[in-house]
Amino acid sequence: MSTQTPIKQAPQPKTLPMSAKQTPLQRARAAGTAHAARAAAHLTAAKGQFDSLAAHPQTQRALVAANEQVETLRAVLGRSESVLAAEKATGVERVRLVVGAAAAFILLVPFNLFGLAPAATRALTLLFPAYKAILALETGKNTDNLLAYFIILGYFQVLESVFLPILVSQIPRYYTFKVAFFFYLAHPRLNGATKIHNVLFSRKIATPPMSPTPTRTSGAFAAMSPRLPLSPSHANVPLPPLPLSPTSPSQEDMFSVPGFARIARADRQ
């Protein structure tokens, strides 16, 4: 009885997945395409939700109210010459300009973003008042409040350079209060600089009116000082002749001294 030996079959080669046959760059591209497709699907869904939310009646009423508030704010800002000048100089719509400036102020000064609160405070307290001073000089407007402002600013900077560490450590939000204080000083309607200057720095020297009687003299010159009023109405009054003492020579002998020519009087012929 013959025995048959089993025939061994050759091993089949293993089939690799499609991703194993790709290069790393191709796999990265495929993964990026899949992520972009998913992101586009999410954006489409979010856009649909946003459109449905925008079409809601309450959202429409809120948008109408917001537009009315913006128009009111635009009208209020149009009354300010400074805002109109800034809008004309920058070309930015006034509401966006003011809102952007307010947001930048909040980030830089109260929150001290990137440590720029000191620099931003110095710029706000110096550049804008200097610009207003230039406009006042060119237009011939009153500059009393601006002059008082720069006087107070000079004194304040000297004191701040000495006590700055104490001020920053003891006063919370020191730079915010500083900007608010100098805004009060520089505002043309408040005139805070003029008020503080009159209280702290102005010295009013009261000059007494001229006395109607002259100052008294004593001694030998008491008889020689004429007592005349010094008011302007008596400016053309002729002075009386000076009285002579008994020991002094007479008027006739005073002109008979050698070296002097006698002048004939007009009343003598």
Coordinates of N, CA and C in Angstrom, one line a residue, residues 61-186:
R61 N -35.5 91.9 15.9 CA -35.8 93.0 16.7 C -34.6 93.5 17.5
A62 N -33.7 92.6 17.9 CA -32.5 93.0 18.5 C -31.5 93.8 17.6
L63 N -31.5 93.4 16.3 CA -30.7 94.0 15.3 C -31.2 95.4 15.0
V64 N -32.5 95.6 15.0 CA -33.1 96.9 14.8 C -32.8 97.9 15.9
A65 N -32.9 97.4 17.1 CA -32.6 98.2 18.3 C -31.1 98.5 18.3
A66 N -30.2 97.6 18.0 CA -28.8 97.9 18.0 C -28.4 98.9 16.9
N67 N -29.1 98.9 15.7 CA -28.8 99.9 14.7 C -29.3 101.3 15.2
E68 N -30.4 101.3 15.9 CA -30.8 102.6 16.4 C -29.8 103.2 17.4
Q69 N -29.3 102.3 18.3 CA -28.3 102.8 19.2 C -27.0 103.3 18.6
V70 N -26.7 102.6 17.5 CA -25.5 103.0 16.8 C -25.7 104.4 16.1
E71 N -26.9 104.6 15.5 CA -27.2 105.9 14.9 C -27.2 107.0 16.0
T72 N -27.7 106.7 17.1 CA -27.7 107.7 18.2 C -26.3 108.0 18.7
L73 N -25.5 107.0 18.8 CA -24.1 107.2 19.2 C -23.4 108.0 18.1
R74 N -23.7 107.7 16.8 CA -23.0 108.5 15.7 C -23.4 109.9 15.8
A75 N -24.7 110.2 16.1 CA -25.1 111.6 16.2 C -24.5 112.3 17.4
V76 N -24.3 111.6 18.5 CA -23.7 112.2 19.7 C -22.2 112.5 19.4
L77 N -21.5 111.6 18.8 CA -20.1 111.8 18.5 C -19.9 112.9 17.5
G78 N -20.9 113.1 16.6 CA -20.8 114.2 15.6 C -20.8 115.6 16.2
R79 N -21.1 115.7 17.5 CA -21.1 117.0 18.1 C -19.7 117.4 18.6
S80 N -18.8 116.4 18.7 CA -17.4 116.7 19.2 C -16.5 117.0 18.0
E81 N -15.9 118.2 18.2 CA -14.9 118.6 17.2 C -13.7 117.7 17.1
S82 N -13.3 117.2 18.2 CA -12.1 116.3 18.3 C -12.4 115.0 17.5
V83 N -13.6 114.4 17.7 CA -13.9 113.2 17.1 C -14.0 113.4 15.6
L84 N -14.6 114.5 15.2 CA -14.8 114.8 13.7 C -13.4 115.0 13.1
A85 N -12.5 115.7 13.8 CA -11.1 115.9 13.3 C -10.4 114.6 13.2
A86 N -10.5 113.7 14.2 CA -9.9 112.4 14.1 C -10.5 111.5 13.0
E87 N -11.8 111.6 12.8 CA -12.4 110.8 11.7 C -11.9 111.3 10.3
K88 N -11.8 112.6 10.2 CA -11.3 113.2 8.9 C -9.8 112.9 8.7
A89 N -9.0 112.8 9.8 CA -7.6 112.6 9.6 C -7.3 111.1 9.3
T90 N -8.1 110.2 10.0 CA -7.8 108.8 9.8 C -8.7 108.1 8.7
G91 N -9.8 108.7 8.4 CA -10.7 108.1 7.4 C -11.5 106.9 7.9
V92 N -11.5 106.7 9.2 CA -12.3 105.6 9.9 C -13.6 106.2 10.4
E93 N -14.7 105.4 10.2 CA -16.0 105.9 10.7 C -15.9 106.1 12.2
R94 N -16.6 107.2 12.6 CA -16.5 107.7 14.0 C -16.8 106.7 15.0
V95 N -17.9 105.9 14.8 CA -18.3 104.9 15.8 C -17.2 103.8 16.0
R96 N -16.7 103.3 14.8 CA -15.7 102.3 14.9 C -14.4 102.9 15.5
L97 N -14.1 104.1 15.2 CA -12.9 104.8 15.7 C -13.0 104.9 17.2
V98 N -14.1 105.3 17.8 CA -14.2 105.5 19.2 C -14.3 104.2 19.9
V99 N -15.0 103.2 19.4 CA -15.1 101.9 20.0 C -13.7 101.2 20.0
G100 N -13.0 101.3 18.9 CA -11.7 100.7 18.8 C -10.7 101.4 19.8
A101 N -10.8 102.7 19.9 CA -9.9 103.4 20.8 C -10.2 103.1 22.3
A102 N -11.5 102.9 22.6 CA -11.9 102.5 23.9 C -11.4 101.1 24.3
A103 N -11.6 100.2 23.3 CA -11.1 98.8 23.5 C -9.6 98.8 23.7
A104 N -8.8 99.6 22.9 CA -7.4 99.7 23.0 C -7.0 100.3 24.4
F105 N -7.7 101.3 24.8 CA -7.4 101.9 26.1 C -7.6 100.9 27.3
I106 N -8.7 100.1 27.2 CA -9.0 99.1 28.3 C -7.9 98.1 28.3
L107 N -7.5 97.6 27.1 CA -6.5 96.6 27.1 C -5.1 97.1 27.6
L108 N -4.7 98.3 27.2 CA -3.4 98.8 27.4 C -3.2 99.4 28.8
V109 N -4.2 100.2 29.3 CA -4.1 100.9 30.5 C -4.6 100.1 31.7
P110 N -5.9 99.8 31.8 CA -6.3 99.1 33.0 C -5.7 97.7 33.1
F111 N -5.7 96.9 32.0 CA -5.2 95.6 32.0 C -3.6 95.5 31.8
N112 N -3.0 96.6 31.5 CA -1.6 96.7 31.3 C -1.0 95.6 30.4
L113 N -1.6 95.5 29.2 CA -1.2 94.5 28.3 C 0.2 94.8 27.8
F114 N 1.0 93.7 27.9 CA 2.5 93.8 27.5 C 3.2 94.9 28.3
G115 N 2.7 95.3 29.5 CA 3.4 96.3 30.3 C 3.4 97.7 29.6
L116 N 2.4 98.0 28.8 CA 2.5 99.3 28.1 C 1.6 100.4 28.8
A117 N 1.2 100.1 30.0 CA 0.4 101.1 30.7 C 1.1 102.5 30.9
P118 N 2.4 102.5 31.4 CA 3.1 103.8 31.5 C 3.3 104.5 30.2
A119 N 3.7 103.8 29.2 CA 3.9 104.5 27.9 C 2.6 105.0 27.3
A120 N 1.5 104.2 27.4 CA 0.2 104.7 26.9 C -0.3 105.9 27.7
T121 N -0.1 105.9 29.0 CA -0.6 107.0 29.8 C 0.2 108.3 29.5
R122 N 1.5 108.2 29.3 CA 2.2 109.4 28.9 C 1.8 109.9 27.6
A123 N 1.5 109.0 26.6 CA 1.1 109.4 25.3 C -0.3 110.1 25.4
L124 N -1.2 109.6 26.2 CA -2.5 110.2 26.3 C -2.5 111.5 27.0
T125 N -1.7 111.7 28.0 CA -1.6 112.9 28.7 C -0.8 114.0 28.1
L126 N -0.1 113.7 27.0 CA 0.8 114.7 26.4 C 0.4 115.0 24.9
L127 N 0.2 113.9 24.1 CA 0.0 114.1 22.7 C -1.3 114.9 22.4
F128 N -2.4 114.4 22.9 CA -3.7 115.1 22.6 C -3.7 116.5 23.1
P129 N -3.3 116.9 24.3 CA -3.3 118.3 24.7 C -2.4 119.1 23.9
A130 N -1.2 118.5 23.4 CA -0.3 119.3 22.6 C -1.0 119.6 21.2
Y131 N -1.7 118.6 20.7 CA -2.4 118.8 19.4 C -3.5 119.9 19.6
K132 N -4.2 119.9 20.7 CA -5.2 120.9 21.0 C -4.6 122.3 21.1
A133 N -3.4 122.3 21.7 CA -2.7 123.6 21.9 C -2.3 124.2 20.5
I134 N -1.8 123.3 19.6 CA -1.4 123.7 18.3 C -2.6 124.3 17.5
L135 N -3.8 123.6 17.6 CA -5.0 124.1 17.0 C -5.4 125.5 17.6
A136 N -5.3 125.6 18.9 CA -5.7 126.9 19.5 C -4.8 128.0 19.1
L137 N -3.5 127.7 19.0 CA -2.6 128.8 18.5 C -2.9 129.2 17.0
E138 N -3.2 128.2 16.2 CA -3.5 128.5 14.8 C -4.8 129.2 14.6
T139 N -5.8 128.9 15.4 CA -7.1 129.5 15.3 C -7.3 130.7 16.1
G140 N -6.4 131.0 17.0 CA -6.5 132.2 17.9 C -7.5 132.0 19.0
K141 N -7.8 130.8 19.4 CA -8.7 130.6 20.6 C -8.0 130.8 21.9
N142 N -8.8 130.8 22.9 CA -8.3 131.0 24.3 C -7.4 129.8 24.7
T143 N -6.2 130.1 25.2 CA -5.3 129.0 25.6 C -5.0 129.0 27.1
D144 N -5.8 129.7 27.9 CA -5.5 129.8 29.3 C -5.6 128.4 30.0
N145 N -6.6 127.6 29.6 CA -6.8 126.3 30.2 C -5.6 125.4 29.8
L146 N -5.2 125.5 28.6 CA -4.1 124.6 28.1 C -2.8 125.0 28.8
L147 N -2.5 126.3 29.0 CA -1.3 126.7 29.7 C -1.3 126.3 31.1
A148 N -2.5 126.4 31.8 CA -2.6 125.8 33.1 C -2.4 124.3 33.2
Y149 N -2.9 123.7 32.1 CA -2.7 122.2 32.1 C -1.3 121.8 32.0
F150 N -0.5 122.5 31.2 CA 0.9 122.1 31.0 C 1.7 122.5 32.3
I151 N 1.3 123.5 33.0 CA 1.9 123.9 34.3 C 1.7 122.7 35.3
I152 N 0.5 122.3 35.4 CA 0.2 121.2 36.3 C 0.9 119.9 35.9
L153 N 0.9 119.7 34.6 CA 1.6 118.5 34.1 C 3.0 118.4 34.4
G154 N 3.7 119.6 34.3 CA 5.1 119.7 34.7 C 5.4 119.4 36.1
Y155 N 4.6 120.0 37.0 CA 4.7 119.7 38.5 C 4.4 118.2 38.8
F156 N 3.4 117.7 38.1 CA 3.0 116.3 38.4 C 4.1 115.3 38.0
Q157 N 4.7 115.6 36.8 CA 5.7 114.7 36.3 C 6.9 114.7 37.3
V158 N 7.3 115.8 37.8 CA 8.4 115.9 38.8 C 8.1 115.1 40.0
L159 N 6.9 115.3 40.6 CA 6.5 114.5 41.7 C 6.4 113.0 41.4
E160 N 5.9 112.7 40.3 CA 5.7 111.3 39.9 C 7.0 110.6 39.7
S161 N 8.0 111.3 39.2 CA 9.3 110.6 39.1 C 9.9 110.3 40.4
V162 N 9.5 110.9 41.5 CA 10.1 110.6 42.8 C 9.3 109.6 43.5
F163 N 7.9 109.7 43.4 CA 7.0 108.8 44.2 C 6.3 107.8 43.4
L164 N 6.8 107.5 42.2 CA 6.1 106.5 41.4 C 5.9 105.1 42.0
P165 N 7.0 104.5 42.6 CA 6.8 103.2 43.2 C 5.7 103.2 44.3
I166 N 5.7 104.3 45.1 CA 4.7 104.3 46.1 C 3.3 104.5 45.6
L167 N 3.2 105.3 44.5 CA 1.8 105.6 43.9 C 1.3 104.3 43.3
V168 N 2.1 103.6 42.6 CA 1.7 102.4 41.9 C 1.3 101.3 42.9
S169 N 2.1 101.2 44.0 CA 1.8 100.1 45.0 C 0.6 100.5 45.9
Q170 N 0.3 101.7 46.2 CA -0.7 102.1 47.1 C -2.0 102.4 46.4
I171 N -2.0 102.8 45.2 CA -3.3 103.2 44.5 C -3.6 102.1 43.4
P172 N -4.7 101.4 43.6 CA -5.0 100.4 42.6 C -5.5 101.0 41.3
R173 N -5.1 100.5 40.2 CA -5.4 101.1 38.8 C -4.9 102.5 38.8
Y174 N -3.7 102.7 39.2 CA -3.1 104.1 39.3 C -3.2 104.8 37.9
Y175 N -2.7 104.1 36.9 CA -2.7 104.7 35.5 C -4.1 105.1 35.0
T176 N -5.1 104.3 35.3 CA -6.4 104.6 34.9 C -6.9 105.9 35.6
F177 N -6.6 106.0 36.9 CA -7.0 107.2 37.6 C -6.2 108.4 37.1
K178 N -5.0 108.2 36.7 CA -4.2 109.3 36.2 C -4.8 109.8 34.9
V179 N -5.1 108.9 34.0 CA -5.7 109.3 32.7 C -7.0 110.1 32.9
A180 N -7.9 109.6 33.8 CA -9.1 110.2 34.1 C -8.9 111.6 34.7
F181 N -7.9 111.8 35.6 CA -7.6 113.1 36.2 C -7.2 114.1 35.1
F182 N -6.3 113.7 34.2 CA -5.8 114.6 33.2 C -6.8 114.9 32.1
F183 N -7.7 113.9 31.9 CA -8.9 114.2 31.0 C -9.8 115.3 31.6
Y184 N -10.0 115.3 32.9 CA -10.7 116.3 33.6 C -10.0 117.7 33.5
L185 N -8.7 117.7 33.5 CA -7.9 118.9 33.4 C -8.0 119.5 32.0
A186 N -7.9 118.6 31.0 CA -7.8 119.1 29.6 C -9.1 119.4 28.9

